[in-house]
mmCIF file of C-alpha atoms in Angstrom:
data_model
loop_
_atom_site.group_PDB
_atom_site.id
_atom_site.type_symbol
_atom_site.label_atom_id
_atom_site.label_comp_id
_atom_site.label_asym_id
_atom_site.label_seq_id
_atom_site.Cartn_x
_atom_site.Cartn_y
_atom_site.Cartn_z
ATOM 1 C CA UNK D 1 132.835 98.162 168.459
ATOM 2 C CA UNK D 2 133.929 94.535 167.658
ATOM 3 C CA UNK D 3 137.639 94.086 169.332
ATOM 4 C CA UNK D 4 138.457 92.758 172.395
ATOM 5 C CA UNK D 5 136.749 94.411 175.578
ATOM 6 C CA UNK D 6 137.853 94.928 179.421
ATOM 7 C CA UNK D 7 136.669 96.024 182.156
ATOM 8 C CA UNK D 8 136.850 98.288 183.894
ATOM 9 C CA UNK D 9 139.411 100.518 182.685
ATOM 10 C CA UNK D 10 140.970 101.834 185.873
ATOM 11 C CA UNK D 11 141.284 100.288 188.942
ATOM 12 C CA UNK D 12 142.316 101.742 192.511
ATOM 13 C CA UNK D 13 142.554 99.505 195.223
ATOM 14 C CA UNK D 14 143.962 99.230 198.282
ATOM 15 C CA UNK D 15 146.912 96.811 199.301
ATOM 16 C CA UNK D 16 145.773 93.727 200.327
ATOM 17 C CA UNK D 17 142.333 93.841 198.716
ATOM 18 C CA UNK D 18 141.246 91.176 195.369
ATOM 19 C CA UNK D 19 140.392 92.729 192.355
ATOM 20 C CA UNK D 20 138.736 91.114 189.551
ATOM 21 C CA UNK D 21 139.145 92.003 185.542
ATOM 22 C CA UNK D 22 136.722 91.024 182.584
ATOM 23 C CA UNK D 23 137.680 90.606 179.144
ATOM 24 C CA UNK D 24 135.376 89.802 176.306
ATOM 25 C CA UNK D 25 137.089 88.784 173.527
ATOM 26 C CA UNK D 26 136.350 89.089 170.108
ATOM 27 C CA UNK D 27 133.432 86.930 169.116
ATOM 28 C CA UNK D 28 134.301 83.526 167.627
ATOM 29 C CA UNK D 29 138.135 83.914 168.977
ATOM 30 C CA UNK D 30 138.821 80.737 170.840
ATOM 31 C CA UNK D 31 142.375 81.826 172.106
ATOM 32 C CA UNK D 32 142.544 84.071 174.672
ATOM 33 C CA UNK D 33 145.721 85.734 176.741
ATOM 34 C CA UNK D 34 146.389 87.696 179.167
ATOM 35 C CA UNK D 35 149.691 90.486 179.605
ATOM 36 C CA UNK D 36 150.785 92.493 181.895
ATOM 37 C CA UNK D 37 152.613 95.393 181.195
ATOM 38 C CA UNK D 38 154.513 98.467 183.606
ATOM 39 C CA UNK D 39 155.590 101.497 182.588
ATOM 40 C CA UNK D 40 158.732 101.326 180.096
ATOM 41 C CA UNK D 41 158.364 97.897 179.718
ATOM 42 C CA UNK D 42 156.693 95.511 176.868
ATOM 43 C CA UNK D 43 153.613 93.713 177.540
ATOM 44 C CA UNK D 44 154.520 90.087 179.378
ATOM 45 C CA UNK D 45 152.992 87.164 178.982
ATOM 46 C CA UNK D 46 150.903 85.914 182.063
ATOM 47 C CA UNK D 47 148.596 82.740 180.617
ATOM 48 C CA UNK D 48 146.485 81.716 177.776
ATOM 49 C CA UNK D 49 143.251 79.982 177.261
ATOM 50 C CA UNK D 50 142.318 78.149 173.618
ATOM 51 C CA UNK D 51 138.516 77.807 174.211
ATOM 52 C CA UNK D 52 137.773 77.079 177.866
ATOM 53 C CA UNK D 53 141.168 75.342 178.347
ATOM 54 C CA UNK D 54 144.004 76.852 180.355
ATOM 55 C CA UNK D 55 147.406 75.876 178.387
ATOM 56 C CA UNK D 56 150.001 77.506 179.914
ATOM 57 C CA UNK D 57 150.733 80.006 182.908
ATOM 58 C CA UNK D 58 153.864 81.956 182.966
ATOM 59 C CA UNK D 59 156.018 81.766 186.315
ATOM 60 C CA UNK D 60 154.937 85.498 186.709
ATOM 61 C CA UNK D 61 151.477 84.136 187.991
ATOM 62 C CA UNK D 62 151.703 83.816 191.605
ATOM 63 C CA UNK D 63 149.132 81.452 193.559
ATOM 64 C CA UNK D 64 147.469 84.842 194.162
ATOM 65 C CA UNK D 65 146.349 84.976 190.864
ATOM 66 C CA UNK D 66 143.571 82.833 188.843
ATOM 67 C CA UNK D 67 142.547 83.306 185.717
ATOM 68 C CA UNK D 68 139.009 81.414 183.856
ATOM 69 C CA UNK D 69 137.188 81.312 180.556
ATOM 70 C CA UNK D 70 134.173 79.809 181.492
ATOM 71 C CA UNK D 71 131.990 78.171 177.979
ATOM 72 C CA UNK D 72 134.941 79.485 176.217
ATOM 73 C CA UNK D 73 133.731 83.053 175.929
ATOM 74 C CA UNK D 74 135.030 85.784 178.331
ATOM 75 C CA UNK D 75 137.923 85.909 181.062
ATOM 76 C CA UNK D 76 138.259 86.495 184.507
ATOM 77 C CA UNK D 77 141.246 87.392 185.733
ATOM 78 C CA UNK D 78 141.203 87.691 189.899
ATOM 79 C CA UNK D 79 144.363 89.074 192.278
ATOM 80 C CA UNK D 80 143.863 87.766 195.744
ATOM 81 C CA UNK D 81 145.633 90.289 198.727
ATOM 82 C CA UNK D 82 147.118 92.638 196.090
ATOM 83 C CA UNK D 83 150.519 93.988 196.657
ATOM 84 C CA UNK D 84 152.171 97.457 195.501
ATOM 85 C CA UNK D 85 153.985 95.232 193.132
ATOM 86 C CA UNK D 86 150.997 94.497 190.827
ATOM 87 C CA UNK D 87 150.502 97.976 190.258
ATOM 88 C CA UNK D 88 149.969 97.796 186.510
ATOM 89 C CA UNK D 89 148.095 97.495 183.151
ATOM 90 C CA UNK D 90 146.555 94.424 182.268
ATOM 91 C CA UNK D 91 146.066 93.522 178.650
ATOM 92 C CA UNK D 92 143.407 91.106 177.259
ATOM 93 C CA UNK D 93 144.006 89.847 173.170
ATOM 94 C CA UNK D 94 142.593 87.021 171.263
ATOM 95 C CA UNK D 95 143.312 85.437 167.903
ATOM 96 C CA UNK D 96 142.306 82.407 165.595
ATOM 97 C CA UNK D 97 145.275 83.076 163.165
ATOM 98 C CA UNK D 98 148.815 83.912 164.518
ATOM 99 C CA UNK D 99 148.615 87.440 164.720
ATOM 100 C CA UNK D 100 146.156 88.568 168.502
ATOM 101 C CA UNK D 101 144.820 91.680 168.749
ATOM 102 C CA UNK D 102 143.987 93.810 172.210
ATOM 103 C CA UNK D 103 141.880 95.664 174.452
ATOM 104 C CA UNK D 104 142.617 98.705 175.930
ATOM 105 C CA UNK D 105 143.845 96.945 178.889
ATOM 106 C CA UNK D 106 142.686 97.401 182.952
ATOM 107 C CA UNK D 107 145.004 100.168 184.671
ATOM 108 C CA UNK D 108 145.635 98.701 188.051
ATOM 109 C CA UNK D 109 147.056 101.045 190.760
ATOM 110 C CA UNK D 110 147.671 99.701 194.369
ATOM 111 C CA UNK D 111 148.264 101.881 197.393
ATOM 112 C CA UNK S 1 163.727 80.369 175.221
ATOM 113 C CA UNK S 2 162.372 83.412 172.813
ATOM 114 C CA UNK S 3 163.979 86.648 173.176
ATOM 115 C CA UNK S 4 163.535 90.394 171.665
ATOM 116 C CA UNK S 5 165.568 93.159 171.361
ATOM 117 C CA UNK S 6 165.001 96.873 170.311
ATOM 118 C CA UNK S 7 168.033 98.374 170.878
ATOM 119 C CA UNK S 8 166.847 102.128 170.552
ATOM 120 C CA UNK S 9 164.608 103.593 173.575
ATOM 121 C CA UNK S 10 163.707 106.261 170.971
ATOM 122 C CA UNK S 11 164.261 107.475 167.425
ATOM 123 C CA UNK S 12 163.663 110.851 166.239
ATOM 124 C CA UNK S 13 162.593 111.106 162.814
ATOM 125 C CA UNK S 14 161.587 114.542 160.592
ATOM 126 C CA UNK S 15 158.140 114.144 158.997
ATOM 127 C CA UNK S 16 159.113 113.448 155.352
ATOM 128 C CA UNK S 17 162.066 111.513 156.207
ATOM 129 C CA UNK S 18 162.624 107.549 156.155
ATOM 130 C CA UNK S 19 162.423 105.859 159.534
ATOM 131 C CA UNK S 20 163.731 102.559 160.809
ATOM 132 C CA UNK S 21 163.033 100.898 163.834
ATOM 133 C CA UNK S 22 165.325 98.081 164.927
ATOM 134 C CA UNK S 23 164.012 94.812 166.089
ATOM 135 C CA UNK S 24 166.490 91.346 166.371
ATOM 136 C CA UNK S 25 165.240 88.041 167.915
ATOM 137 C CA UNK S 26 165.778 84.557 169.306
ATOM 138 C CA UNK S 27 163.872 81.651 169.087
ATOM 139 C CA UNK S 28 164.476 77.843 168.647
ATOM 140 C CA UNK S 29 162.919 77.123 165.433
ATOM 141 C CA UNK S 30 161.104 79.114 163.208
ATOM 142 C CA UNK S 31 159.904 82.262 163.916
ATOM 143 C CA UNK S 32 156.552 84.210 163.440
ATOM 144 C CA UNK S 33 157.618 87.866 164.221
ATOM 145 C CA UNK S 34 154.954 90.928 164.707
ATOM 146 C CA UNK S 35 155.070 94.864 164.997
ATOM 147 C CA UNK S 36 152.652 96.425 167.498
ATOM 148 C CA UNK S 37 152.264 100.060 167.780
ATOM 149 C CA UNK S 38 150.578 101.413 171.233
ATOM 150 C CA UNK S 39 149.612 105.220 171.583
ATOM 151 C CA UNK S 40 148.869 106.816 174.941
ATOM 152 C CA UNK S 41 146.160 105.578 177.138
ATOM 153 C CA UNK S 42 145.584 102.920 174.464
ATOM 154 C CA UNK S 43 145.858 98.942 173.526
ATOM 155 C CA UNK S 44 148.328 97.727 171.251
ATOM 156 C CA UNK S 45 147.471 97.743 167.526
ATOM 157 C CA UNK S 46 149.039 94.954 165.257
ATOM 158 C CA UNK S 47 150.880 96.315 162.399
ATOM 159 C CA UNK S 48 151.795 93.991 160.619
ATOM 160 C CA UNK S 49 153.634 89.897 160.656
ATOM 161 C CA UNK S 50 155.782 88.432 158.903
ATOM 162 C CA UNK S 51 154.856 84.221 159.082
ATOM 163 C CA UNK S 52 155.992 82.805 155.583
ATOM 164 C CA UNK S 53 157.309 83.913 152.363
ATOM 165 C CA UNK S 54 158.494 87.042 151.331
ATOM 166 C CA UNK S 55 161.150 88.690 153.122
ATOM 167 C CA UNK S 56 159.247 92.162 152.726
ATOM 168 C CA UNK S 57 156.198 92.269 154.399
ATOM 169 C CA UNK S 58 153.658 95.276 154.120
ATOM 170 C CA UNK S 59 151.201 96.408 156.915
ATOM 171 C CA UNK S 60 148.962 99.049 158.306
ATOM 172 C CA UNK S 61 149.574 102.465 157.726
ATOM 173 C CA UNK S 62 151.928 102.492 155.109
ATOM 174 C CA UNK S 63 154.534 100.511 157.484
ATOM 175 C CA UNK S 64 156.416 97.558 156.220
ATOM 176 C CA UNK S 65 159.032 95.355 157.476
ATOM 177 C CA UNK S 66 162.276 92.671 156.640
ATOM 178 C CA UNK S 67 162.844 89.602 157.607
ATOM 179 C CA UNK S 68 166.716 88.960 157.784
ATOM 180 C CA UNK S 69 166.928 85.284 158.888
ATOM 181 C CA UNK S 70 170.812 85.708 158.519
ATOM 182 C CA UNK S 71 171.072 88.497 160.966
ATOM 183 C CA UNK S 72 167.756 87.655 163.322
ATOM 184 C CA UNK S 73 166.494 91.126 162.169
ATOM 185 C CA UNK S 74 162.873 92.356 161.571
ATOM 186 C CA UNK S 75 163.073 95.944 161.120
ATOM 187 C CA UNK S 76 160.142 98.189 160.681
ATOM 188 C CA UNK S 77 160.171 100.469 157.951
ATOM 189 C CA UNK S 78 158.108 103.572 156.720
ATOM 190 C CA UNK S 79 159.705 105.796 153.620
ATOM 191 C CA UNK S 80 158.330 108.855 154.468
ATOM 192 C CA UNK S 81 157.469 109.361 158.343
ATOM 193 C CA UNK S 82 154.468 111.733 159.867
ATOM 194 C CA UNK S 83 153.598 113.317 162.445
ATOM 195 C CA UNK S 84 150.692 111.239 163.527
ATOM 196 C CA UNK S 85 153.528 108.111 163.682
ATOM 197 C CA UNK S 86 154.879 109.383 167.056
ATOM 198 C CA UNK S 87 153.562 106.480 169.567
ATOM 199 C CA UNK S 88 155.312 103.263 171.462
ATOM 200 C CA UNK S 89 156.758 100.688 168.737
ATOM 201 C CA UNK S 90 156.657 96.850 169.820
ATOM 202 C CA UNK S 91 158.132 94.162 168.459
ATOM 203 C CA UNK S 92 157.345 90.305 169.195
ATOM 204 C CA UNK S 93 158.402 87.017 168.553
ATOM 205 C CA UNK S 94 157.063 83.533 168.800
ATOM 206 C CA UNK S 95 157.869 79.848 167.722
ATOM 207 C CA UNK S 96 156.138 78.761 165.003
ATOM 208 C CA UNK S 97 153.482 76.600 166.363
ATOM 209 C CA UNK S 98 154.471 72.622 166.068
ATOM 210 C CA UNK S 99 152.470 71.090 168.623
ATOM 211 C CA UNK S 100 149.050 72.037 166.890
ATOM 212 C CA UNK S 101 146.892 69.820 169.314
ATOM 213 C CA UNK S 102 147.558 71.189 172.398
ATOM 214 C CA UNK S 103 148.317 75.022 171.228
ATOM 215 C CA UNK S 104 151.689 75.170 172.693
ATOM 216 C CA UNK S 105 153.465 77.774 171.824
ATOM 217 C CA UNK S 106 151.717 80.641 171.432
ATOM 218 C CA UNK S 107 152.512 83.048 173.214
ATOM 219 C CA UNK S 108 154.249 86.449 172.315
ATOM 220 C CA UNK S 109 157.568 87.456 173.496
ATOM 221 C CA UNK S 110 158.167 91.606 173.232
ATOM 222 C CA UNK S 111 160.834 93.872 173.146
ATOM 223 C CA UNK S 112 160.964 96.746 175.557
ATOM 224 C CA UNK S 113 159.331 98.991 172.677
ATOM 225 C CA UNK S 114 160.874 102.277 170.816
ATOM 226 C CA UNK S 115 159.302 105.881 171.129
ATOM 227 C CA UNK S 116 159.374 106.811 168.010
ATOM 228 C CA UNK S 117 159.361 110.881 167.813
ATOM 229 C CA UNK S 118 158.344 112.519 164.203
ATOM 230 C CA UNK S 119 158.834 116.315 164.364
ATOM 231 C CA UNK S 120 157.817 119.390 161.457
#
């Protein structure tokens, strides 16, 4: 399979705990972006990478989250003291051309 | 600011039947508009874009979609609907990219999505 990976799928932590997600975007992408999405909602934006460069963060991400693409290849995106709130799924796409396509996303689940 | 809107939460559709699936949007300048699709469990799937061109804009899956620049509209179309269509319906919006150098704008703005239900 060729698309855009993450890891790991589901995630169960407990509040107040970091977590860590991979991504591994589709080879030769150099954007990269990260979503988050809850239930009922449509996925929103959190930041975005083109190569190793961070471009933009959205207001969403709090100082307890950090996000890196390291060389420009995969992401790392890391929740410090995780709150009920960030209960959600968190969606990985990269593009060259306008249109990005995604993983299957990381299903976060505080309690 | 860049805005979506999918006014329906669902549509029910019978399998053989047209469906429609409204989408209108706001952006500054031009716009580059998309249709996801996202089934349970499961990552979002691009459908199709419309960028440049022709109004009428084909995709995956027999879907297809129009660009109204008059009414902010891209609608997503299929003329005869199936069973295996059922799944979460996004649509997304962005500015067409003008600062090429330092990749700003590109990110996606979505609408809150539209279950689309196809039943025998």
């Amino acid at each position: 399979d060729t698309g855009v990976s993450q890891d790991p799928r589901h995630k169960i932590t407990k509040r107040g705990q970091n977590v860590t997600f991979r991504c591994d975007p589709i080879s030769e992408h150099n954007r990269l972006y990260w979503y988050r999405q809850t239930l009922g909602q449509g996925p929103e934006f959190l930041t975005y990478f083109q190569n190793e460069a961070q471009l933009e963060k959205s207001r969403l991400l709090s100082d307890r989250f950090s996000a890196e693409r390291p060389k420009g290849s995969f992401s790392t995106l890391e929740i410090q003291r995780t709150e009920q709130g960030d209960s959600a799924m968190y969606l990985c796409a990269s593009s060259t051309g306008p249109e990005a396509f995604f993983g299957q996303g990381t299903r976060l689940t505080v309690v | 600011a860049q805005s979506v809107a999918q006014p329906e939460d669902q549509v029910n559709v019978a399998e053989g039947n047209p469906l429609t699936v409204k989408c209108t949007y706001s952006v500054s300048g031009n716009p580059y508009l998309f249709w996801y699709v996202q089934y349970p469990n499961r990552g979002l799937q691009f459908l199709l874009k419309y960028i440049t061109g022709d109004n009428l804009v084909k995709g995956s899956y027999g879907f297809e979609a129009e660009f109204n620049k008059s009414q902010t509209s891209f609608h997503l179309k299929k003329p005869s609907a199936l069973v295996s269509d059922s799944a979460l319906y996004f649509c997304a919006v962005r500015d067409a990219p003008r600062l090429r150098l330092t990749g700003g704008g590109n990110k996606l703005t979505f609408g809150t999505g539209t279950q689309l239900k196809v039943e025998l």
